[in-house]
mmCIF file of C-alpha atoms in Angstrom:
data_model
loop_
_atom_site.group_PDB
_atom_site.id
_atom_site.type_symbol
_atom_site.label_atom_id
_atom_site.label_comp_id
_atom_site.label_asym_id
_atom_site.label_seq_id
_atom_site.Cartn_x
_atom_site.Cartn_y
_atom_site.Cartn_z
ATOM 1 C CA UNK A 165 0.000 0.000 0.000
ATOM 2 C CA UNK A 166 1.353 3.246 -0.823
ATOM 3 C CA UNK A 167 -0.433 6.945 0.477
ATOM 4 C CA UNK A 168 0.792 10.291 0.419
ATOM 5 C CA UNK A 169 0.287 13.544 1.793
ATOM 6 C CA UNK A 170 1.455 16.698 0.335
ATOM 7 C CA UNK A 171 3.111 18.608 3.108
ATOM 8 C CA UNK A 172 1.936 21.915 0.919
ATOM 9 C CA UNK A 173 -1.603 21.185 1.187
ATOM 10 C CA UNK A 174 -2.051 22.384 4.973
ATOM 11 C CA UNK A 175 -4.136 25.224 5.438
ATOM 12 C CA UNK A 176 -2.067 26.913 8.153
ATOM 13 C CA UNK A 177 0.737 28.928 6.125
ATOM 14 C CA UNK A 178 3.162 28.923 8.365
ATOM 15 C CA UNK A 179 3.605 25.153 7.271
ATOM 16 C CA UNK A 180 3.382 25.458 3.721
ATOM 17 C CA UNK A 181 6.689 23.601 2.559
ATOM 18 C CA UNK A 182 6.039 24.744 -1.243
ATOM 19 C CA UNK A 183 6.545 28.217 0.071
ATOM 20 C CA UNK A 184 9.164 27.544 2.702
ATOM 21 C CA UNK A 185 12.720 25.924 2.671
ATOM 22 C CA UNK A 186 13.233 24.503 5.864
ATOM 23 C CA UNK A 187 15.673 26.563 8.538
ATOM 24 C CA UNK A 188 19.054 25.074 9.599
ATOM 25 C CA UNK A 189 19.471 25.932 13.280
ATOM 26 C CA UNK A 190 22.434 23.620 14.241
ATOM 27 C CA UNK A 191 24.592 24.400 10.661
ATOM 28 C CA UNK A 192 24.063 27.540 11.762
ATOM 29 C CA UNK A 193 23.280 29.219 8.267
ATOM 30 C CA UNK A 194 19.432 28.618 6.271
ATOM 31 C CA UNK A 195 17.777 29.710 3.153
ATOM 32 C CA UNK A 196 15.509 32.011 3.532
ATOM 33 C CA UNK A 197 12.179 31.570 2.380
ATOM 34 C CA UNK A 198 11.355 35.051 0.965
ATOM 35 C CA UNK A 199 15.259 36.797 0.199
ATOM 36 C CA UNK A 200 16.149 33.091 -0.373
ATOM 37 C CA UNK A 201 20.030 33.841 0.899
ATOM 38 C CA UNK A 202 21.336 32.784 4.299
ATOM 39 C CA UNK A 203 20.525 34.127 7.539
ATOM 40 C CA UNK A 204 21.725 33.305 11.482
ATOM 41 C CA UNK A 205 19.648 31.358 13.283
ATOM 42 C CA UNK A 206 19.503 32.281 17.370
ATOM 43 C CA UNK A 207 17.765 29.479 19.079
ATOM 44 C CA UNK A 208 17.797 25.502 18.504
ATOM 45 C CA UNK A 209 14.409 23.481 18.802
ATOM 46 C CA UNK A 210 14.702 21.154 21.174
ATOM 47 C CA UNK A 211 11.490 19.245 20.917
ATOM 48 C CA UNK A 212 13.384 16.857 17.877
ATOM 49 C CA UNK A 213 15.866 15.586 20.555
ATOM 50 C CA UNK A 214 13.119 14.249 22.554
ATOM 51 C CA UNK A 215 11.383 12.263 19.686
ATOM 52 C CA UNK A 216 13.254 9.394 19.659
ATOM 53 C CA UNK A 217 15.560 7.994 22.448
ATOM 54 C CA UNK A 218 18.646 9.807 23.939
ATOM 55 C CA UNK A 219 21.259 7.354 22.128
ATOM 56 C CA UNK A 220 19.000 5.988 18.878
ATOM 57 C CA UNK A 221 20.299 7.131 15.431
ATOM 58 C CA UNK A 222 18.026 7.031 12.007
ATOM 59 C CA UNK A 223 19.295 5.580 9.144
ATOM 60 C CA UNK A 224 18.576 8.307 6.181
ATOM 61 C CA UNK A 225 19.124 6.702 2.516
ATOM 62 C CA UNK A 226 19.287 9.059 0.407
ATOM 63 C CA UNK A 227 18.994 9.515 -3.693
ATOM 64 C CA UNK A 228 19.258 12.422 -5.550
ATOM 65 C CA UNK A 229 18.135 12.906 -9.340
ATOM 66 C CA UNK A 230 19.564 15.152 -11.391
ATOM 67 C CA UNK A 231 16.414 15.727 -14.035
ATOM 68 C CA UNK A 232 17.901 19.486 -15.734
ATOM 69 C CA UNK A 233 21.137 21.519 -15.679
ATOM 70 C CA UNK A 234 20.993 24.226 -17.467
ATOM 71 C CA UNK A 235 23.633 26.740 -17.065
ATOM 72 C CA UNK A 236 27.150 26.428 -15.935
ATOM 73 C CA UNK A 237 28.658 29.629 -14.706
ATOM 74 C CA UNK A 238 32.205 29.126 -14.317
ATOM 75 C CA UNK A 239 33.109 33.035 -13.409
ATOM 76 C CA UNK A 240 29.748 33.356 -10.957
ATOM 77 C CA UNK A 241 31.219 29.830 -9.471
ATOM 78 C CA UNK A 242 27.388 28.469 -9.481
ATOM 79 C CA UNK A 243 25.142 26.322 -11.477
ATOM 80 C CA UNK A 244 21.071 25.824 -12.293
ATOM 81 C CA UNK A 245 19.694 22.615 -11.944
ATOM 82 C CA UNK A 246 16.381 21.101 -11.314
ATOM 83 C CA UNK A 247 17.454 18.257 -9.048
ATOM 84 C CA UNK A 248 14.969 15.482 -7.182
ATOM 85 C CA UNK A 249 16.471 14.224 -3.685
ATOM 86 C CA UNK A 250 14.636 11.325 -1.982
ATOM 87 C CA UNK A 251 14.813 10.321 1.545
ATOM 88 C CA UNK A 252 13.620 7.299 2.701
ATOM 89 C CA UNK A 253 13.686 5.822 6.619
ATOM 90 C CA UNK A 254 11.773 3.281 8.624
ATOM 91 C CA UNK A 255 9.096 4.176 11.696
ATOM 92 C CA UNK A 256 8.371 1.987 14.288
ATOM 93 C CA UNK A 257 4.588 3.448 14.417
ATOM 94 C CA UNK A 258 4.278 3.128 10.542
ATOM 95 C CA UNK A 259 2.737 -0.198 9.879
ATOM 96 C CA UNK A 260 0.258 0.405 12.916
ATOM 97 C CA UNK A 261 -0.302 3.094 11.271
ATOM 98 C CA UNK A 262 -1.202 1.352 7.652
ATOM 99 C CA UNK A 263 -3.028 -1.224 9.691
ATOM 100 C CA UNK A 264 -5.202 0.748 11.034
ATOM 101 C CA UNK A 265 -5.796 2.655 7.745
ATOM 102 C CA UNK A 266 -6.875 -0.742 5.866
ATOM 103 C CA UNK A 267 -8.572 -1.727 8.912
ATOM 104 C CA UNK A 268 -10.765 1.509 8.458
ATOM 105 C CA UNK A 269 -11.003 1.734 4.867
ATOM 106 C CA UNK A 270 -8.993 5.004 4.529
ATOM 107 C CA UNK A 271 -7.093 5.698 1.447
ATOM 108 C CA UNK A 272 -4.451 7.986 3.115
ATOM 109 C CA UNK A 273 -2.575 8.418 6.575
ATOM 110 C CA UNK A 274 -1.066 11.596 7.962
ATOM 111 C CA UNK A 275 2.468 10.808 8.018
ATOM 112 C CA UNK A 276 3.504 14.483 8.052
ATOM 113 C CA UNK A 277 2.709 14.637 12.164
ATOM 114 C CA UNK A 278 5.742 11.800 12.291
ATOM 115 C CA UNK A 279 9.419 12.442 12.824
ATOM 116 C CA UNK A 280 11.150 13.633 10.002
ATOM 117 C CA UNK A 281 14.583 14.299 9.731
ATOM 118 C CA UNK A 282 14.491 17.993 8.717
ATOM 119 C CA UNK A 283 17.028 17.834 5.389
ATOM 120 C CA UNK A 284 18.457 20.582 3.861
ATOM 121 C CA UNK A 285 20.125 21.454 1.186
ATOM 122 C CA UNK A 286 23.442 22.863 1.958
ATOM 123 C CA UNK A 287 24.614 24.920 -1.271
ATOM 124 C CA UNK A 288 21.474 25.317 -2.409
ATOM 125 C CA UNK A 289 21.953 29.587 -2.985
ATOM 126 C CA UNK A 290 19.233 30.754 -5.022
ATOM 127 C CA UNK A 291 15.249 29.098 -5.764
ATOM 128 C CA UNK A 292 14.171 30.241 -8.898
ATOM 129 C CA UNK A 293 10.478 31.737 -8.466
ATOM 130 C CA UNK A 294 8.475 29.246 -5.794
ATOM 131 C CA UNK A 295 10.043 25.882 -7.585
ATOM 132 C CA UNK A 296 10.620 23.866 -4.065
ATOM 133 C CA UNK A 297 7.922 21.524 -3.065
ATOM 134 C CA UNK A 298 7.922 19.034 -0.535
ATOM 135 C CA UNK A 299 5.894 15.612 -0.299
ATOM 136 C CA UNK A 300 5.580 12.798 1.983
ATOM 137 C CA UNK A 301 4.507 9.682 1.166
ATOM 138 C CA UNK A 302 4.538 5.680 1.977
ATOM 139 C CA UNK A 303 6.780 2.935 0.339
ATOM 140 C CA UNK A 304 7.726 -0.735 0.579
ATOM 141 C CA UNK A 305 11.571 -1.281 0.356
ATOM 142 C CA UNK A 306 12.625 -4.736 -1.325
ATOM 143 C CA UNK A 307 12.637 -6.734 1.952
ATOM 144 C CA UNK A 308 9.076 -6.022 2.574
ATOM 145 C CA UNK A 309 9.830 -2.892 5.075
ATOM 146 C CA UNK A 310 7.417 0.030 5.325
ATOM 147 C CA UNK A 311 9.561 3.651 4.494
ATOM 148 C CA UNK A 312 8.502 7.016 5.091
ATOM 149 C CA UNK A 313 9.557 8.780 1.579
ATOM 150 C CA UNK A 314 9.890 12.550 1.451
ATOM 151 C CA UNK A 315 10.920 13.796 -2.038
ATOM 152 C CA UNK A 316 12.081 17.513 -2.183
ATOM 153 C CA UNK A 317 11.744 18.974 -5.972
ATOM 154 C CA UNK A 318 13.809 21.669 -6.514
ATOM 155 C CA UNK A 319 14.639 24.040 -9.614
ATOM 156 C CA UNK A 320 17.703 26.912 -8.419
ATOM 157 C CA UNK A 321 21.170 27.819 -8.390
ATOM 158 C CA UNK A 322 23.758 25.683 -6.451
ATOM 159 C CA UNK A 323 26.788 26.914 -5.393
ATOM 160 C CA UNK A 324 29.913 24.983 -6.787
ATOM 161 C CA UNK A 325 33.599 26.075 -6.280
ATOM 162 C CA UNK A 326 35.665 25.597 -9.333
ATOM 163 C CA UNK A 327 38.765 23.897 -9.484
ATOM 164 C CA UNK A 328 40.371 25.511 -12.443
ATOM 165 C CA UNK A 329 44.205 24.546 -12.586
ATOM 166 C CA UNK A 330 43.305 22.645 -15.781
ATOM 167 C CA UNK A 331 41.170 25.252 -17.342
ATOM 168 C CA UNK A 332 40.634 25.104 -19.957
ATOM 169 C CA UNK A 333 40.910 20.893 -19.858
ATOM 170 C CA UNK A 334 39.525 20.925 -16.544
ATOM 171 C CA UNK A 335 36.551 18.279 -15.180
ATOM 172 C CA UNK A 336 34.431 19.847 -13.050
ATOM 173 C CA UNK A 337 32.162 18.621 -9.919
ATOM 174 C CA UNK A 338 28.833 19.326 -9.806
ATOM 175 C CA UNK A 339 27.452 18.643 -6.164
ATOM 176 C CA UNK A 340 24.021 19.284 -4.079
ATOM 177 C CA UNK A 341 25.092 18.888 -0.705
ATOM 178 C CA UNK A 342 22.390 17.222 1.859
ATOM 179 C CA UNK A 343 22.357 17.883 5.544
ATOM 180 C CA UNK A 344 20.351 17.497 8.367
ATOM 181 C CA UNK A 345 19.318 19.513 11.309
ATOM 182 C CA UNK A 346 18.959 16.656 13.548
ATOM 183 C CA UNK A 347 22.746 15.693 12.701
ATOM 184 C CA UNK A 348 23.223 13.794 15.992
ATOM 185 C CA UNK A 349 20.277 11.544 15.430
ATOM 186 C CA UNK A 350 20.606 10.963 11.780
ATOM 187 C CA UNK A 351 22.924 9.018 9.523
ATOM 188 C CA UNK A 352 22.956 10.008 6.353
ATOM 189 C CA UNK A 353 23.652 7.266 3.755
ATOM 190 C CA UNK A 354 23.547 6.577 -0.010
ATOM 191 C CA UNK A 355 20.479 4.621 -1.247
ATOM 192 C CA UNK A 356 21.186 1.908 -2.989
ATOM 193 C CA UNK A 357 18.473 0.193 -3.601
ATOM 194 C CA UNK A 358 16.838 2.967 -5.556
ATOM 195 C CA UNK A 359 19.558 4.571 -7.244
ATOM 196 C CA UNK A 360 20.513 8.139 -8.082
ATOM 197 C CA UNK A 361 19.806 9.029 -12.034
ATOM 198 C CA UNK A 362 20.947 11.899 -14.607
ATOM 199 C CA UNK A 363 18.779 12.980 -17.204
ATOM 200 C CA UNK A 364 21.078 13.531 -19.704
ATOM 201 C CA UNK A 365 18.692 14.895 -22.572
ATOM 202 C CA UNK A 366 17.980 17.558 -20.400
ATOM 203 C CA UNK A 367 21.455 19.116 -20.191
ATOM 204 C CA UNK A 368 21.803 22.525 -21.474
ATOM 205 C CA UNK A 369 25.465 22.663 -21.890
ATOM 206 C CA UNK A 370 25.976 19.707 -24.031
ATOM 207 C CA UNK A 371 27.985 22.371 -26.973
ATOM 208 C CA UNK A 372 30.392 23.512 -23.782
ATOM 209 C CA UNK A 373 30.538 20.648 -21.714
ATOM 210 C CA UNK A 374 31.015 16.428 -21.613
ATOM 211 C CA UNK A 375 28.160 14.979 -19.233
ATOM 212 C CA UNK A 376 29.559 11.822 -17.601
ATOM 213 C CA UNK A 377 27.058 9.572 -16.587
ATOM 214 C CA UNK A 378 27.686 8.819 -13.089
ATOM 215 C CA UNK A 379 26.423 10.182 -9.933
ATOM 216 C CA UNK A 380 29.118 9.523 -6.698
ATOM 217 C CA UNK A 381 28.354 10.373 -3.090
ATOM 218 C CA UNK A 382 30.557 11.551 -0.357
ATOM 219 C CA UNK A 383 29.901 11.703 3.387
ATOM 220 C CA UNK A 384 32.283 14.008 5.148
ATOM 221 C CA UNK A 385 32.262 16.294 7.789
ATOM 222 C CA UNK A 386 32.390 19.903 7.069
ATOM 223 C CA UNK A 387 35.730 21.617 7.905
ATOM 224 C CA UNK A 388 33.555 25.119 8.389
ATOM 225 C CA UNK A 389 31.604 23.549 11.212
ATOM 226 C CA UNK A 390 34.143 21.608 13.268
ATOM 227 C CA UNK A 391 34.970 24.495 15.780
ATOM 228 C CA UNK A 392 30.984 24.437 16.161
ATOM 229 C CA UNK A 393 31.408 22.984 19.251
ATOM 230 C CA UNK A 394 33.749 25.484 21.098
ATOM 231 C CA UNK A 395 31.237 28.357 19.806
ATOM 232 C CA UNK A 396 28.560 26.518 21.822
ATOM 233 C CA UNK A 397 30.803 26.079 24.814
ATOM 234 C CA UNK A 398 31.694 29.636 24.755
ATOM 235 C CA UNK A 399 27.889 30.456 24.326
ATOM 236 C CA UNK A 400 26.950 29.101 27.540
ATOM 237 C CA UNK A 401 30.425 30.174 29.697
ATOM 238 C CA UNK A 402 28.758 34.160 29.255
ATOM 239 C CA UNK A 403 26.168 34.602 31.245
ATOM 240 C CA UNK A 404 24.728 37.293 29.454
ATOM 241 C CA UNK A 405 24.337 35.045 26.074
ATOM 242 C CA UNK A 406 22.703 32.093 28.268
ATOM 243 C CA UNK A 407 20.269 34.465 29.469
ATOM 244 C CA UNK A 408 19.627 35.518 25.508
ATOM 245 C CA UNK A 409 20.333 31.837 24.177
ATOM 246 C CA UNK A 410 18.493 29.244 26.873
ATOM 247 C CA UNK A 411 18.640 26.339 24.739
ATOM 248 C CA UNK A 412 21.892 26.333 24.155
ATOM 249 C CA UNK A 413 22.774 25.151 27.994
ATOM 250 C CA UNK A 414 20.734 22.428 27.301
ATOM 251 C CA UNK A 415 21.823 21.600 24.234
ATOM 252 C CA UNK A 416 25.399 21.551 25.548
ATOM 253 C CA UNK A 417 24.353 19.904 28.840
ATOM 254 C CA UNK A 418 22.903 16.859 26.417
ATOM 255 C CA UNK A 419 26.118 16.602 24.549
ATOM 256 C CA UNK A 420 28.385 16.913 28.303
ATOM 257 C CA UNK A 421 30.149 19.732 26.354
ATOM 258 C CA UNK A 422 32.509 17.258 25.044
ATOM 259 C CA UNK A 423 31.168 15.130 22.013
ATOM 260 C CA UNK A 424 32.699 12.920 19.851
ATOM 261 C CA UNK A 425 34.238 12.987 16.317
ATOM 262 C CA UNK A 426 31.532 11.467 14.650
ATOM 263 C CA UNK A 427 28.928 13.579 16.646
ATOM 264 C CA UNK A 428 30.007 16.165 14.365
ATOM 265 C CA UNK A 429 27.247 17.281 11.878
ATOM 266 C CA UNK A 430 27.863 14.819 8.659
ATOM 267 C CA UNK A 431 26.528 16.227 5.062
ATOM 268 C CA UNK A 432 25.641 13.585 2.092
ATOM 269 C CA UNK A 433 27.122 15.078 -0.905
ATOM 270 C CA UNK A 434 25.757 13.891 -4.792
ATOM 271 C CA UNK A 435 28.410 14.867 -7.432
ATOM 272 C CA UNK A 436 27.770 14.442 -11.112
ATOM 273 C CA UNK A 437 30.983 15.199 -13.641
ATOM 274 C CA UNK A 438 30.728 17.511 -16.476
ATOM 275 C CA UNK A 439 34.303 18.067 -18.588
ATOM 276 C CA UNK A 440 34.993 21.292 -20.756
ATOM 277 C CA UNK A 441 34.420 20.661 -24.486
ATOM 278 C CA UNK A 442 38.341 22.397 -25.233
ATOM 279 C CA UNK A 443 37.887 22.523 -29.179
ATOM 280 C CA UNK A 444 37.157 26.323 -29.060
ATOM 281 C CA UNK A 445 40.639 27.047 -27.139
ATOM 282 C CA UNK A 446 42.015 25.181 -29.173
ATOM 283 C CA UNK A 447 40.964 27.079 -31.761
ATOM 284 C CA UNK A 448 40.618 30.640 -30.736
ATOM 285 C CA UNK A 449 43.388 30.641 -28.177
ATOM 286 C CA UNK A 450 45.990 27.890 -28.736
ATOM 287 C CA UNK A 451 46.320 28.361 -32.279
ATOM 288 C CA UNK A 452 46.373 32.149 -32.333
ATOM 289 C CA UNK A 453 49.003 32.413 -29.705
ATOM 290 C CA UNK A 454 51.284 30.124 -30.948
ATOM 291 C CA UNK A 455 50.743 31.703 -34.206
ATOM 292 C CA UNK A 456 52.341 34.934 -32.131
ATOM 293 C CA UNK A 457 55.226 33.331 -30.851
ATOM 294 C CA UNK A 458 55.914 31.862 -34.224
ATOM 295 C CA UNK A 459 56.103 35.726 -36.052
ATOM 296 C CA UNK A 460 58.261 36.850 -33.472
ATOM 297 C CA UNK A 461 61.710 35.646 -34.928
ATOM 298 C CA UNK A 462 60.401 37.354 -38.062
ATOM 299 C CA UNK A 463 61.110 40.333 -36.604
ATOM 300 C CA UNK A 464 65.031 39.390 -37.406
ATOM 301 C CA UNK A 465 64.308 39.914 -40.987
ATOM 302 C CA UNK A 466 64.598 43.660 -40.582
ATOM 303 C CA UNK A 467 68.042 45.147 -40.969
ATOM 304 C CA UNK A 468 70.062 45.888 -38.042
ATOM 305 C CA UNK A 469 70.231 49.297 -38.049
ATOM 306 C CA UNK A 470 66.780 49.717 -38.601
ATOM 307 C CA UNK A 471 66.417 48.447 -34.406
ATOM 308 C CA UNK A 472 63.665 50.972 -33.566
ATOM 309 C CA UNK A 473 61.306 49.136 -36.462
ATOM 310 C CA UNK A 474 62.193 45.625 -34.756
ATOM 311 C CA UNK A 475 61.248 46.745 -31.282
ATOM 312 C CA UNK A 476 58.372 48.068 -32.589
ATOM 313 C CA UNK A 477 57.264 44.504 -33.731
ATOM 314 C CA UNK A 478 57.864 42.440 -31.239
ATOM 315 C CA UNK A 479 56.269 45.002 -28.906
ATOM 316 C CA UNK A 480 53.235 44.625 -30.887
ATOM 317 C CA UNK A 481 53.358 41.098 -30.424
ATOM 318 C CA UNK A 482 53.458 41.418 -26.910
ATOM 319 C CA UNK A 483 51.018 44.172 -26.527
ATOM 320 C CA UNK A 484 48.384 41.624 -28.696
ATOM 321 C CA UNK A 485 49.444 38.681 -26.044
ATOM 322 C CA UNK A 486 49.189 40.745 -23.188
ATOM 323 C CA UNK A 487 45.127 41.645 -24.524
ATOM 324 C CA UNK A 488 44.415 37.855 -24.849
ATOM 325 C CA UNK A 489 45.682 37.086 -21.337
ATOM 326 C CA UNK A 490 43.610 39.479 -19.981
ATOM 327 C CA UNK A 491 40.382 38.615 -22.365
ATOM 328 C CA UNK A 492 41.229 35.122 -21.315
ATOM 329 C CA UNK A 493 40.808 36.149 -17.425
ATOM 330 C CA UNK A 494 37.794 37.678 -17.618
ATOM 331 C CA UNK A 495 36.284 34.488 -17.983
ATOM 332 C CA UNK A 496 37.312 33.292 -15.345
ATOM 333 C CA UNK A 497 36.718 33.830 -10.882
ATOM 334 C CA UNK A 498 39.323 35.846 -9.181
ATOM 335 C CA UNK A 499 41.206 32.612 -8.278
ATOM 336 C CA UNK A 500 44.665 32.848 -6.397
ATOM 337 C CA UNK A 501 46.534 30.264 -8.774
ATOM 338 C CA UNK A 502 47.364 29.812 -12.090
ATOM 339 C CA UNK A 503 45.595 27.693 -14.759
ATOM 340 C CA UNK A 504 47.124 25.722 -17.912
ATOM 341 C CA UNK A 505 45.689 28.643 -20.077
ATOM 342 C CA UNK A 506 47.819 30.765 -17.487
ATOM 343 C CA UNK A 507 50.891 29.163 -18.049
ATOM 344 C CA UNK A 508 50.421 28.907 -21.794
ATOM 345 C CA UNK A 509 50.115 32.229 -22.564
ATOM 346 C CA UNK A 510 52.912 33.555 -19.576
ATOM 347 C CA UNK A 511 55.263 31.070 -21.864
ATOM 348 C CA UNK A 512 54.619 32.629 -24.860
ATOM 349 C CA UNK A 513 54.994 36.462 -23.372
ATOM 350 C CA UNK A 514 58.353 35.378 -22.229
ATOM 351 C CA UNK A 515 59.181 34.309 -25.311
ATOM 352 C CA UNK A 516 58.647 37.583 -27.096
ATOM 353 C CA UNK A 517 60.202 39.350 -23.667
ATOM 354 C CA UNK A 518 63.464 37.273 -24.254
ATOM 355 C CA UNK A 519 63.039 38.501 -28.185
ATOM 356 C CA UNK A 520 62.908 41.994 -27.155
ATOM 357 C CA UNK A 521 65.724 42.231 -24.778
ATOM 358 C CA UNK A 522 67.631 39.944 -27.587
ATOM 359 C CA UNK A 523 67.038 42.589 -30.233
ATOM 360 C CA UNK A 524 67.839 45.800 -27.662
ATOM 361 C CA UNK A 525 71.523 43.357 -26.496
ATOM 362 C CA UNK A 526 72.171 42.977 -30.214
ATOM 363 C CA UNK A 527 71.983 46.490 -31.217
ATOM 364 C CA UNK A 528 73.564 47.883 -27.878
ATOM 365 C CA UNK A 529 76.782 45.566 -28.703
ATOM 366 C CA UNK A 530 76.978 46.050 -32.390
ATOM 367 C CA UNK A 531 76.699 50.287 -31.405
ATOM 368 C CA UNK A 532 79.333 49.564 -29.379
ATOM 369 C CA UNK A 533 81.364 47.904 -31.961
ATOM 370 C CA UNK A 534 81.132 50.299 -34.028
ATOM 371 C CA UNK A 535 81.527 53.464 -31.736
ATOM 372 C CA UNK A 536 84.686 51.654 -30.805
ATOM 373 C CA UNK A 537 85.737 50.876 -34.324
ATOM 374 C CA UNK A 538 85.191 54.852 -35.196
ATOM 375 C CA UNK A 539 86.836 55.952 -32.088
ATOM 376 C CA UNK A 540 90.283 53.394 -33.236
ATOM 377 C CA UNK A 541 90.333 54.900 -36.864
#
């Protein structure tokens, strides 16, 4: 038996999931639901600790479906996706619950008033328009198991830092990153029995980019939240910020100030590979620049006394390199390292450096000859 119920379709607003992305209290940072960008959160709900014993952990599988990308913005370091994520877990109360139902004749069962584990999308910086909906419904795994399945549909733009020392042959990972706020009670875990998908003849890129056809996960603990823990503790040695933040005493108090490593909030991250299509480089900037560094030693042709026409030459050769580099750039983030593109073109502007000082050598030692030559006669 399978029955759902649209979280969206509750008449109180302040519940509506199809207008609201859920907050992130213990990451610290959530989307918010009308400026969509991330905001502080003050005070931790402690009613979730209580739902399910002090020491029992929920298994979370997780899938994520990758149905559209669309854009790839390497400078803005984002890209636009419409992405599916599916989270399935197992209640104890559950198959009362569908008992009951059959026993009753009811073609639904509210499974929305159950525990959920509160997911959230971690990079997720920009919903386009009102495109993230929320549903809840009821599943049989393979072994015969009732699951609680909430699927999260979501169309924005999802934050992706570029690793460009390749660029322009570089592979790129495209990730939505799943957390939870109810880290210390749920495990988040891949879902292999219903696997994660790419659409790929949805993708929008396919003239720029390679779509692989893969999707990996990684579960790691975030490096920006693992001095969480000493923020709390300092929290609750002021007096004056226990007095503002109550909650966070007992928060700490539950966690005896001292947790483990793996009580550390853990993320679920979905990466998909896309590789830059480099036959336009090749083109428009490998073949034009080497075309540059091949004229320089033309500029030898000229007669020797004629010096000021050769510097003029190879100067114009530089100038023209120097105007690609920076055209080159301004595709590109404001990243502190160089990229094969980088080096390519620095090569070729030391070439024509090494041509200019060459040509300005030559004539200074052949002026010199000849001053000296004058001087003797």
């Amino acid at each position: 038996m399978a029955s759902s119920v649209d979280s969206g379709s509750n008449n109180d607003p302040s519940k509506d999931s199809h207008n609201t992305i859920p907050k992130h209290p213990n990451f610290g940072f959530a989307p918010d639901s009308n400026m969509r960008r991330f905001e502080r959160q003050s005070t931790v709900d402690l009613s979730d600790f209580m739902a399910r014993g002090q020491d029992e952990t929920v298994d979370v599988f997780i899938a994520v479906h990758f149905l559209k990308i669309s854009r790839i913005h390497t400078k803005e370091q984002h890209f636009d996706a419409d992405v599916e994520i599916r989270a399935r877990w197992t209640n104890d109360d559950l198959p009362n619950m569908v008992q009951k139902a059959v026993h009753e004749g009811k073609m639904e069962i509210d499974v929305v008033s159950l525990w959920k584990p509160k997911l959230v999308i971690i990079n997720l910086s920009r919903v386009h328009g009102d495109r993230y909906q929320e549903k809840f419904s009821v599943i049989k795994d393979l072994s015969g198991r009732y699951n609680i399945l909430q699927t999260i549909m979501v169309s924005g733009s999802f934050f992706e830092r570029m690793e460009l020392h390749d660029f322009p042959n570089d592979i790129q990972d495209l990730n939505v990153t799943v957390g939870s706020e109810l880290s210390d009670k749920v495990v988040l875990k891949k879902d292999d029995v219903f696997p994660s998908r790419i659409n790929r003849s949805h993708f929008q890129e396919e003239q720029a980019w390679r779509l692989y056809r893969h999707v990996e996960f990684y579960d790691r603990v975030p490096t920006a939240f693992k001095s969480s823990w000493t923020d709390l503790v300092t929290c609750c040695a002021d007096p004056e910020a226990l007095e503002r933040k109550l909650t966070c005493q007992s928060a700490a108090a539950a966690h005896d100030l001292h947790p483990p490593e793996e009580d550390q909030p853990q993320i679920l991250t979905a990466v998909v590979r896309v590789g830059r299509r480099t036959r336009f480089y090749f083109w428009n900037t490998y073949i034009i620049m080497g075309s540059l560094a091949f004229l320089a030693p033309c500029a030898y042709t000229i007669q020797e006394e004629e010096v000021k026409y050769r510097l003029a030459y190879l100067l114009t050769l530089l100038l023209v390199t120097v105007t690609f580099k920076l055209s080159a750039a301004s595709q590109l983030p404001p990243v502190q390292h160089l990229t094969f593109l980088d080096y390519y073109i620095i090569c070729i502007m030391l070439f024509e450096i090494c041509n200019i000082l060459l040509v300005a050598i030559h004539y200074y030692v052949l002026f010199n000859v000849q001053h000296g030559q004058s001087h003797s006669d």
